[in-house]
XYZ file of C-alpha atoms in Angstrom:
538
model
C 0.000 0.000 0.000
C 1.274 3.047 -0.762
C 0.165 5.721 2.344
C 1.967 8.498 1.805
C 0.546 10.582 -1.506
C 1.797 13.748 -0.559
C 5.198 12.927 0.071
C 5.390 13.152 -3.436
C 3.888 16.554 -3.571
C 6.734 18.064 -1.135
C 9.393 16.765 -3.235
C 8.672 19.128 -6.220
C 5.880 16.857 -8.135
C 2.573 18.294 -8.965
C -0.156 15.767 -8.189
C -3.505 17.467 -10.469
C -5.966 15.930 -7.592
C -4.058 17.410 -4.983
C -2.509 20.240 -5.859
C -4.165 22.994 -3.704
C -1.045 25.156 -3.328
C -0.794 28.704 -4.010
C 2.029 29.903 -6.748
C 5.234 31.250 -5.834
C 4.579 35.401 -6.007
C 5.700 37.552 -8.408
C 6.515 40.823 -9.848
C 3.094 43.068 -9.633
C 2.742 46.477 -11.645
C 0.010 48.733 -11.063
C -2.292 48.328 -13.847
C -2.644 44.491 -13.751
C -0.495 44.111 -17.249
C 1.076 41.295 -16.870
C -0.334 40.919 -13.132
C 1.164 37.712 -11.993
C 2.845 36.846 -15.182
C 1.701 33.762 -16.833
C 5.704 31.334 -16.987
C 6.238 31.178 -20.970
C 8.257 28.339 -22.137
C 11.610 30.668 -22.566
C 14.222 31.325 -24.826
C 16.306 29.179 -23.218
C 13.767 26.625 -21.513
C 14.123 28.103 -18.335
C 12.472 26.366 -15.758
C 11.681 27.053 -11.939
C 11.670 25.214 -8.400
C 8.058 23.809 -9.081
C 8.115 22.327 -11.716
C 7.840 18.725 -12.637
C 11.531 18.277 -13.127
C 12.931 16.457 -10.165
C 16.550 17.979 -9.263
C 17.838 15.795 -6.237
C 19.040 13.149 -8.548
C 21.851 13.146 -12.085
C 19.805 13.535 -15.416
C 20.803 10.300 -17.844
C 22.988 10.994 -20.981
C 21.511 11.879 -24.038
C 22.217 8.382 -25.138
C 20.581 6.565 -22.754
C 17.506 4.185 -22.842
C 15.162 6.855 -21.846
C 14.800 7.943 -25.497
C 12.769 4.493 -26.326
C 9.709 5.775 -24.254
C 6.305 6.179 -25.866
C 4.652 9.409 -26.206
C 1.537 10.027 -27.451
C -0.194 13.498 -27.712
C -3.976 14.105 -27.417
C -5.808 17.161 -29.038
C -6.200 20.270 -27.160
C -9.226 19.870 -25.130
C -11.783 23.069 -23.443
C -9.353 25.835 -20.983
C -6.119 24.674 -23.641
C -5.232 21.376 -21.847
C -3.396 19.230 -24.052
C -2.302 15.264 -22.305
C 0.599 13.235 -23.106
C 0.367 9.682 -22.271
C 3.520 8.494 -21.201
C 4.559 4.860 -20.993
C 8.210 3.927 -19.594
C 9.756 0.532 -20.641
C 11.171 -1.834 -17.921
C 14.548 -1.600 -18.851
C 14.363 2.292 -18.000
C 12.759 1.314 -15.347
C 15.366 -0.952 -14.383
C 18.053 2.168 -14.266
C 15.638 3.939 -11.997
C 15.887 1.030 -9.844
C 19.058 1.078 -9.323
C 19.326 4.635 -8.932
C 16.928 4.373 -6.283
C 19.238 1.966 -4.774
C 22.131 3.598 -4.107
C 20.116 6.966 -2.845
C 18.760 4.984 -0.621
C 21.849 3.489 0.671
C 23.048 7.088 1.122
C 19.723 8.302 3.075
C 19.928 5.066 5.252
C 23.828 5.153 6.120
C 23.166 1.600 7.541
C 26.161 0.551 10.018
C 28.571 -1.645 7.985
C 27.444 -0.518 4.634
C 28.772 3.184 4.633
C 31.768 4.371 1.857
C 34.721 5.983 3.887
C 34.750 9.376 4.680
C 36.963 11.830 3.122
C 38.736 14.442 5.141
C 35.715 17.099 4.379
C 33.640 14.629 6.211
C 31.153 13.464 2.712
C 31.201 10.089 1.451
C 31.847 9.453 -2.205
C 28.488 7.189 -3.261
C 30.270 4.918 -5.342
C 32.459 3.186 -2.718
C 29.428 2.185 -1.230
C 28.570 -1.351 0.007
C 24.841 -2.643 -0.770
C 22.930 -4.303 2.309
C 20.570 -7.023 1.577
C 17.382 -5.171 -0.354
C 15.110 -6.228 2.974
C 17.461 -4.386 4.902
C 17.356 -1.439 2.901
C 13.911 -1.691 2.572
C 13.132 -1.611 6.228
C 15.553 1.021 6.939
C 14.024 3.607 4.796
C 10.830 2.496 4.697
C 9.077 0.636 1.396
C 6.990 3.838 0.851
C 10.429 5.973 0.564
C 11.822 3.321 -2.085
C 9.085 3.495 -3.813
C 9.555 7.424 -3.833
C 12.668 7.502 -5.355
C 12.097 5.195 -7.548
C 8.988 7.003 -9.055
C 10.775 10.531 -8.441
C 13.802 9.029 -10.621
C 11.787 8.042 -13.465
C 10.249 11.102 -14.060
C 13.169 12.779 -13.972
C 14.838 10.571 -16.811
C 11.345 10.707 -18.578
C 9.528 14.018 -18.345
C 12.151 16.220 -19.829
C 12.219 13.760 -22.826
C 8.006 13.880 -23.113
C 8.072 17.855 -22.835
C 9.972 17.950 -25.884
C 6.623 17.100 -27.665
C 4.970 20.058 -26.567
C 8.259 22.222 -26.006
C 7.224 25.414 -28.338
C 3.852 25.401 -27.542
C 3.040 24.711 -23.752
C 3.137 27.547 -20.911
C 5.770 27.257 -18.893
C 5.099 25.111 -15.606
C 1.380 24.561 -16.224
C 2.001 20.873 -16.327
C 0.823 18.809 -13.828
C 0.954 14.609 -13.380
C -2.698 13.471 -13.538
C -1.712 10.172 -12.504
C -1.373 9.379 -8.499
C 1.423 8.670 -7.134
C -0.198 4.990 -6.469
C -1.012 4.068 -10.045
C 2.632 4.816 -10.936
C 3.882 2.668 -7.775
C 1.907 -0.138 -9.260
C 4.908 -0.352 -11.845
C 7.203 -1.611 -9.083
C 4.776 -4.163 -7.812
C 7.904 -6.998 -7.884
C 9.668 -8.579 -5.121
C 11.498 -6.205 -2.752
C 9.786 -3.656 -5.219
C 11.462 -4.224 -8.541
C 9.913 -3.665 -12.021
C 7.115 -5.415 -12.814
C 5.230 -4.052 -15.950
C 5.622 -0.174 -17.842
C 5.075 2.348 -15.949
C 2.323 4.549 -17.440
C 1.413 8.247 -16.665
C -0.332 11.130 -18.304
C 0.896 14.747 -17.689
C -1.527 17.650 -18.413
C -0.370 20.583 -19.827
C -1.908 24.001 -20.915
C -0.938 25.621 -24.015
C -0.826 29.106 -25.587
C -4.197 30.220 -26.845
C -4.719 31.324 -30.475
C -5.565 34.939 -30.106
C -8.276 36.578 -32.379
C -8.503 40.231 -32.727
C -12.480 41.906 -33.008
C -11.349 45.246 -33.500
C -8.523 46.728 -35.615
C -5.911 47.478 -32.468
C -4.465 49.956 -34.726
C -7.389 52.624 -34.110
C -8.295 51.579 -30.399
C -10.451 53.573 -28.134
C -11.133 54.378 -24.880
C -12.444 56.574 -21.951
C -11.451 56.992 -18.349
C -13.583 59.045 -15.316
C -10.700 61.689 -14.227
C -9.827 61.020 -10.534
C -9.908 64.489 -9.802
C -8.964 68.087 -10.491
C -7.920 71.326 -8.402
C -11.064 71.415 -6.566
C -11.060 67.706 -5.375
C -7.562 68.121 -4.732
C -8.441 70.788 -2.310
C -11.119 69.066 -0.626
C -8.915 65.872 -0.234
C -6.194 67.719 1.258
C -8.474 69.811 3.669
C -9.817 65.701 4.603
C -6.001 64.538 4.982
C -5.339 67.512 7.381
C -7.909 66.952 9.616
C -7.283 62.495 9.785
C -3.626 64.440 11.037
C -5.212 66.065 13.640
C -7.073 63.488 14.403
C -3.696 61.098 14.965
C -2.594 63.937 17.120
C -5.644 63.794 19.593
C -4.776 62.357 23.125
C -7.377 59.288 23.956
C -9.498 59.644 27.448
C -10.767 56.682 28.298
C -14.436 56.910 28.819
C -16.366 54.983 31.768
C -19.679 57.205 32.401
C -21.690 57.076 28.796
C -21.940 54.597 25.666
C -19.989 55.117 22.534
C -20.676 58.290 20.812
C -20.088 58.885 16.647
C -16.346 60.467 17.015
C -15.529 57.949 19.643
C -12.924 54.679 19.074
C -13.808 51.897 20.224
C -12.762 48.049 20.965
C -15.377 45.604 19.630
C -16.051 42.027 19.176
C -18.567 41.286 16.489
C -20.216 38.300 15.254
C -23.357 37.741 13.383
C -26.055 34.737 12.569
C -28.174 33.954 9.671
C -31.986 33.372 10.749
C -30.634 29.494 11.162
C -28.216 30.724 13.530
C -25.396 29.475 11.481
C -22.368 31.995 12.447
C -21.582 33.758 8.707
C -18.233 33.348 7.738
C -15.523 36.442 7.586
C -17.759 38.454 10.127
C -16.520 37.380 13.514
C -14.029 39.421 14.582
C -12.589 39.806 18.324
C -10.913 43.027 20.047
C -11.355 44.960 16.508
C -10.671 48.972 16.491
C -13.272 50.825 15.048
C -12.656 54.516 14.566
C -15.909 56.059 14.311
C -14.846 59.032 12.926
C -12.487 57.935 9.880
C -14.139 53.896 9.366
C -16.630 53.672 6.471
C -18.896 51.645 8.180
C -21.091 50.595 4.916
C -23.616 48.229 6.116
C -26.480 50.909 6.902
C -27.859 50.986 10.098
C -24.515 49.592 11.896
C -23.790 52.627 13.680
C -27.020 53.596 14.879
C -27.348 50.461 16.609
C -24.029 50.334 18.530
C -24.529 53.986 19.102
C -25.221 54.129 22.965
C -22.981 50.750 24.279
C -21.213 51.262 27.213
C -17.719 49.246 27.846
C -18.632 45.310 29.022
C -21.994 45.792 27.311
C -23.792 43.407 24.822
C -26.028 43.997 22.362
C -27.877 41.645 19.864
C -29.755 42.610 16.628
C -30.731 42.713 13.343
C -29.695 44.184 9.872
C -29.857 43.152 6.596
C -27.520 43.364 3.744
C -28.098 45.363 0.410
C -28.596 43.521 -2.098
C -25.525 45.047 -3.949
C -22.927 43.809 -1.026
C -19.680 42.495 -2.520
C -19.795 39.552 -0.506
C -22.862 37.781 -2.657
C -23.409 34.724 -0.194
C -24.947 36.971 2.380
C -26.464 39.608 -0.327
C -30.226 40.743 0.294
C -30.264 38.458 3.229
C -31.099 39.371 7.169
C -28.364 38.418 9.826
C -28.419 38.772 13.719
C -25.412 40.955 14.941
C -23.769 40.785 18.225
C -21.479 43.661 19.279
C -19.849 44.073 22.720
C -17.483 46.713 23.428
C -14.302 45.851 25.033
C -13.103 49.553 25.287
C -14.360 53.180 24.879
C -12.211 56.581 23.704
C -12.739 59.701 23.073
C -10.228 62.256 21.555
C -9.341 65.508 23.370
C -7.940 67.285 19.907
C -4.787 69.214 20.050
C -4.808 73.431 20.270
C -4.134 73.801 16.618
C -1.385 76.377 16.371
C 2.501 76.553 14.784
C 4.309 74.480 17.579
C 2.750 71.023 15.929
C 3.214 72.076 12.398
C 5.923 70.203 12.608
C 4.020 67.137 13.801
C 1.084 67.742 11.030
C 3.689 67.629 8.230
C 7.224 67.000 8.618
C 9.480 69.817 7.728
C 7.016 72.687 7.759
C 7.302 75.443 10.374
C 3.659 77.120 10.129
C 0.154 75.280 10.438
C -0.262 77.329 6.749
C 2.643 75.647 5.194
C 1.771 72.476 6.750
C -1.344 72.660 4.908
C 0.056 73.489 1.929
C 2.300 70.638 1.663
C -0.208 68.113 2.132
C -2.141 69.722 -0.704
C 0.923 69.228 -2.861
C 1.043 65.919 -1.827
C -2.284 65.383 -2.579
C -1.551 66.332 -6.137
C 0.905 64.338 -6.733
C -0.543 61.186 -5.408
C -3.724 62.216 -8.096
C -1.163 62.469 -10.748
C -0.542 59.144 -9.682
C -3.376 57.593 -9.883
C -4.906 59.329 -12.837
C -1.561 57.407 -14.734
C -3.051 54.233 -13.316
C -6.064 55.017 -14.199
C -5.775 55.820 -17.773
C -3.401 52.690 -18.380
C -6.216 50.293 -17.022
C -8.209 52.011 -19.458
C -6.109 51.261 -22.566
C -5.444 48.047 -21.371
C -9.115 47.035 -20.881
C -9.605 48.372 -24.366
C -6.807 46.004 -25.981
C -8.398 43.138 -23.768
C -11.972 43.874 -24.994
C -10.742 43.430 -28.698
C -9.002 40.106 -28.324
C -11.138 37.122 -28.390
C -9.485 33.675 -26.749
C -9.790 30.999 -25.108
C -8.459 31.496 -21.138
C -5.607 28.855 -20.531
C -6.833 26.600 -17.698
C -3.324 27.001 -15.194
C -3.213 30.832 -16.408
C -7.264 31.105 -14.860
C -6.252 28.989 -11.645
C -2.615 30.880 -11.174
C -4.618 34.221 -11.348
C -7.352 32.838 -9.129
C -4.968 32.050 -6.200
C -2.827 35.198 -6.378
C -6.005 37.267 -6.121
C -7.695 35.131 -3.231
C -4.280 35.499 -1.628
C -4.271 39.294 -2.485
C -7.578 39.963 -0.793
C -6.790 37.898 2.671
C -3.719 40.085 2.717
C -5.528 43.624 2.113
C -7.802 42.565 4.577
C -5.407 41.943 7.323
C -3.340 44.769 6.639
C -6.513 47.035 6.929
C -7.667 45.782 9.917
C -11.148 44.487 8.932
C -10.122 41.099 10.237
C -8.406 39.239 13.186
C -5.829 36.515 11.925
C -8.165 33.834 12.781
C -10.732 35.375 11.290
C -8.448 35.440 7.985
C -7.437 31.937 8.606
C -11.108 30.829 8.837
C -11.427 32.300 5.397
C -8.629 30.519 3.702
C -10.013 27.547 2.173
C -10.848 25.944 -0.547
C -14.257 26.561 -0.435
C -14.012 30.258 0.475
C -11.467 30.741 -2.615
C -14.124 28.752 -4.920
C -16.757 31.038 -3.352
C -14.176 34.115 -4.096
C -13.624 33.304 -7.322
C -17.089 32.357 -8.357
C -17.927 36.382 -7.291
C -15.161 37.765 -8.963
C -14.740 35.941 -11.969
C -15.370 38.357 -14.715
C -12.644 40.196 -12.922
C -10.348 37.604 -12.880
C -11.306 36.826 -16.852
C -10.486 40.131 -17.352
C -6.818 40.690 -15.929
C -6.704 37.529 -17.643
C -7.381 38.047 -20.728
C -4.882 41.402 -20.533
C -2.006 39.457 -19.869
C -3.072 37.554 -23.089
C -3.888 40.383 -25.302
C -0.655 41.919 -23.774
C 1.807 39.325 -24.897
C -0.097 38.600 -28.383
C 0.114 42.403 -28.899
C 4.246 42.216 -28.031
C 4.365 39.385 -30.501
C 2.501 41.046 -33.444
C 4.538 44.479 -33.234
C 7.546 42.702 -33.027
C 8.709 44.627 -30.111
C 11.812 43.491 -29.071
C 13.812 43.258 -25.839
C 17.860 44.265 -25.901
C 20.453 42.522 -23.837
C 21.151 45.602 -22.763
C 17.888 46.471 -21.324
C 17.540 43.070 -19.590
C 20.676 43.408 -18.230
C 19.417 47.021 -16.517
C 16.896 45.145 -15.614
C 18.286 43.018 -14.017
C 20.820 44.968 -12.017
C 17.728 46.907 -10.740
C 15.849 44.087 -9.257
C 18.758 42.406 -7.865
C 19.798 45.620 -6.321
C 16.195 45.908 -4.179
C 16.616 42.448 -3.512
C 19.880 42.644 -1.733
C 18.939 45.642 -0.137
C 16.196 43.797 1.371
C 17.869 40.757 2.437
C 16.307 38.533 -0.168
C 17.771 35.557 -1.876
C 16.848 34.929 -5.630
C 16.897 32.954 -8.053
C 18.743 33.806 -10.837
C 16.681 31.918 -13.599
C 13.494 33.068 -12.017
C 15.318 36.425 -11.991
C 15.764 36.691 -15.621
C 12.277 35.406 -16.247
C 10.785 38.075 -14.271
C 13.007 40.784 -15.784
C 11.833 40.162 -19.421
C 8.060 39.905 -17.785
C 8.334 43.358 -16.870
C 10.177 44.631 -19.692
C 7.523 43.349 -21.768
C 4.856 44.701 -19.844
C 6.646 47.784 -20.021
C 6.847 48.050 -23.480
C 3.247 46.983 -24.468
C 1.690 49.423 -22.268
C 3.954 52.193 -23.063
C 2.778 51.442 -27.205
C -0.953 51.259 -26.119
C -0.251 54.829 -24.259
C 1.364 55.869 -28.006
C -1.848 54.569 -29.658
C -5.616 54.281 -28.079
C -7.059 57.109 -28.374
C -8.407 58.257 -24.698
C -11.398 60.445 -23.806
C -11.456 62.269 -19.894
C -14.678 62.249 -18.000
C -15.317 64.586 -15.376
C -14.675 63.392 -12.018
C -17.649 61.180 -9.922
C -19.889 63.398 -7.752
C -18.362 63.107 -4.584
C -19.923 63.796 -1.237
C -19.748 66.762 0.992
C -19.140 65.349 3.877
């Protein structure tokens, strides 16, 4: 019996049934071109940690036996999943067997059956004495063997089956649909040796064939302006007084309930009507900041207006039916808030001594002020760049018409679900167990379910994106890589971060491709401005 079906997994194979792991991350820019870059099969078939490739062992020579296995190639089915159907003949087999041998002489180091040490303390494999196999098979465990003897065949096999697929599959999206027990069955012999050819299918996604609707020559597109002088203004005047705000000292209150203006410490939970708890809501010792929190289910505040500290209070509210979380849209849940602690602010005598404190650098309360409005203008500029690029970008993605690779949907799916637990946590909305109830399967599949045309659509950017690189011929310089390069190893080191250098390289050309596509759609779409949203007074 073979028990342990994951062990496989944390030795660098992808099991298709199992694999729930998240990808490694990667290089983000701003405008979601090129979000999480989907791995292309490179230049110079780079490949990374996770893929199928097994490492720990010596590839065989190009001469070797390995080249008499059996491939055969299916058509490319729905989300661009293509299968090979491998099948390994026993005298390969046989070579894996042996390989598995003497690594598991090594791993065992059984007394009496160890090579000499040399003077740096290693042992050189070769002068290695071989126990009986049913000693080496108890020592390391049948289950191990039967590891590395899988583990070594796809290493000496998969490199040789990619090679069918090598210019058109995307780069790591394969995955071994066979278990790792259907492939064990091949060394089903005594003390585990070959018995039949081993068989396995590996499924692989491939590039999609991109169709343009729309000539992307004459492209258009509008974007709502994120502001102007006059929002600027109001912004800043909104930014000065959150700094005063930080700058209030906190009384703690113990004669009245909590008061709009106040902060308080809350723990919140709520029930459907079948007093099932409702996932994501229950949240212990959070700070809520009446002044500055959005609190955007309506009627929240009014009921916890009036709770003293150690009070309790149960009731209902129900959600809009527009609420971004759609499992609990429309519906009517029972809330329970009790209120751990109670502040108010005593706000600071606003004069020129704490200019200094408003905004660093400034001397007067007036130049303090004006400083944060400059600020405030840049940071518009800012996102009115962002803004415009997801604009062209959206336009380029609505004219290309493809079918979404399978891995490139899942990859995408993950880094998002990931995304949004983060943001959460970092905001505050959440306690860590709260945001470790969340993240499962079925809260990602619930995730991605509600965000899906999203996800299609950052998607089908990265798509249009490289398609687009392609068609112009754009091209990337050795030179440029190489600056590249030197730039995000520099911020690496600087951060105490080791790196790949294959993955490096990979990344590099990612965003110097991303770079250049969006800089030619800025060149090209035609953009129209729209005044900004209506915003509210208060």
């Amino acid at each position: 019996m073979f028990a342990s079906e994951n062990a496989l997994l944390k030795r660098g194979f992808v099991v298709a049934a199992q694999n729930t792991s998240s990808s490694s991350s990667r290089r983000t820019n701003a405008v979601h071109v090129k979000r999480h870059p989907r791995r292309r099969q490179s230049r110079k078939n780079e490949r990374s940690s996770k893929t199928l490739v097994v490492t720990n062992m010596a590839k065989p020579p190009s001469n070797s036996a390995v080249s008499n296995i059996r491939v055969e190639k299916s058509e490319v089915k729905p989300g661009c999943v293509l299968e090979l159907s491998v099948a390994v003949p026993m005298d390969v087999l046989a070579i894996s067997y042996e390989n598995a041998i003497d690594e598991a002489v090594a791993q065992a180091e059984i007394p009496g059956f160890e090579a000499p040490k040399k003077k740096d303390g290693s042992r050189k494999k070769s002068d290695t004495k071989r126990p009986p196999m049913n000693m080496l098979l108890k020592a390391v465990g049948k289950d191990t063997f039967l590891q590395l003897c899988i583990e070594d065949t796809l290493q000496n096999t998969l490199p040789q089956a990619m090679q069918f697929v090598a210019k058109e599959a995307i780069q790591d999206s394969e995955t071994i649909a066979t278990t790792p027990r259907q492939l064990a069955e091949a060394f089903g012999g005594p003390e585990c040796t070959p018995s039949k050819e081993l068989e396995y299918v590996i499924k692989i996604c491939v590039q999609p064939t991109v169709q343009w609707t729309k000539n992307i020559d004459s492209l258009e597109a509008t974007y709502v302006s994120p502001g102007n002088d006059e929002t600027d203004k109001r912004d800043a005047e909104t930014l000065f007084e959150n700094r005063l705000r930080d700058l209030a000292t906190m009384r703690v209150i113990a004669d009245r309930g909590l008061e709009e203006g106040d902060v308080a410490v809350i723990d919140i939970n709520a029930m459907d009507t079948s007093g099932n708890s409702l996932p994501g809501i229950e949240t212990k010792d959070f700070r809520l900041d009446t002044a500055t929190t959005d609190l955007k289910l309506p009627g929240l505040m009014e009921q916890i207006v009036g709770i003293k500290t150690g009070e309790e209070k149960d009731f209902n509210l129900s959600f809009p039916e527009d609420w971004s979380v759609k499992s609990v849209a429309g519906k009517t849940a029972m809330f329970t808030v009790k209120v751990n602690e109670l502040f108010s602010r005593e706000m600071p005598t606003l004069s020129d001594d704490i200019a200094e404190d408003i905004f660093t650098g400034s001397k007067t309360v007036d130049e303090a002020k004006a400083q944060i409005l400059e600020a405030q203008k840049m940071s518009r500029e800012v996102e009115e760049k962002i803004v415009k690029d997801e604009a062209v970008l959206d336009a380029l993605a609505a004219a290309c018409s493809c079918e979404i690779p399978e891995s490139v949907l899942r990859e995408q799916s993950e880094n998002m679900f990931g995304e949004h637990l983060t943001q959460m946590q970092m905001e505050g909305k959440m306690s860590m167990k709260a945001i470790q109830a969340l993240a499962s399967e079925k809260n990602m599949n619930k995730f991605v379910t509600e965000r899906a045309e999203e996800i299609k659509l950052i998607c089908r950017r990265t798509i249009a994106c490289e398609a687009l690189f392609t068609e112009k011929n754009m091209v990337i310089t050795q030179g440029e890589l190489s600056d590249e390069l030197k730039n995000q190893v520099k911020d690496l080191e600087a951060q105490g971060i080791e790196y790949d250098e294959e993955r490096m390289i990979q990344n590099a050309r990612a965003a110097l491709e991303a770079a250049k596509t969006i800089q030619w759609l800025r060149d090209n779409v035609k953009l129209t401005e729209l005044p900004p949203l209506e915003r509210s007074s208060a």
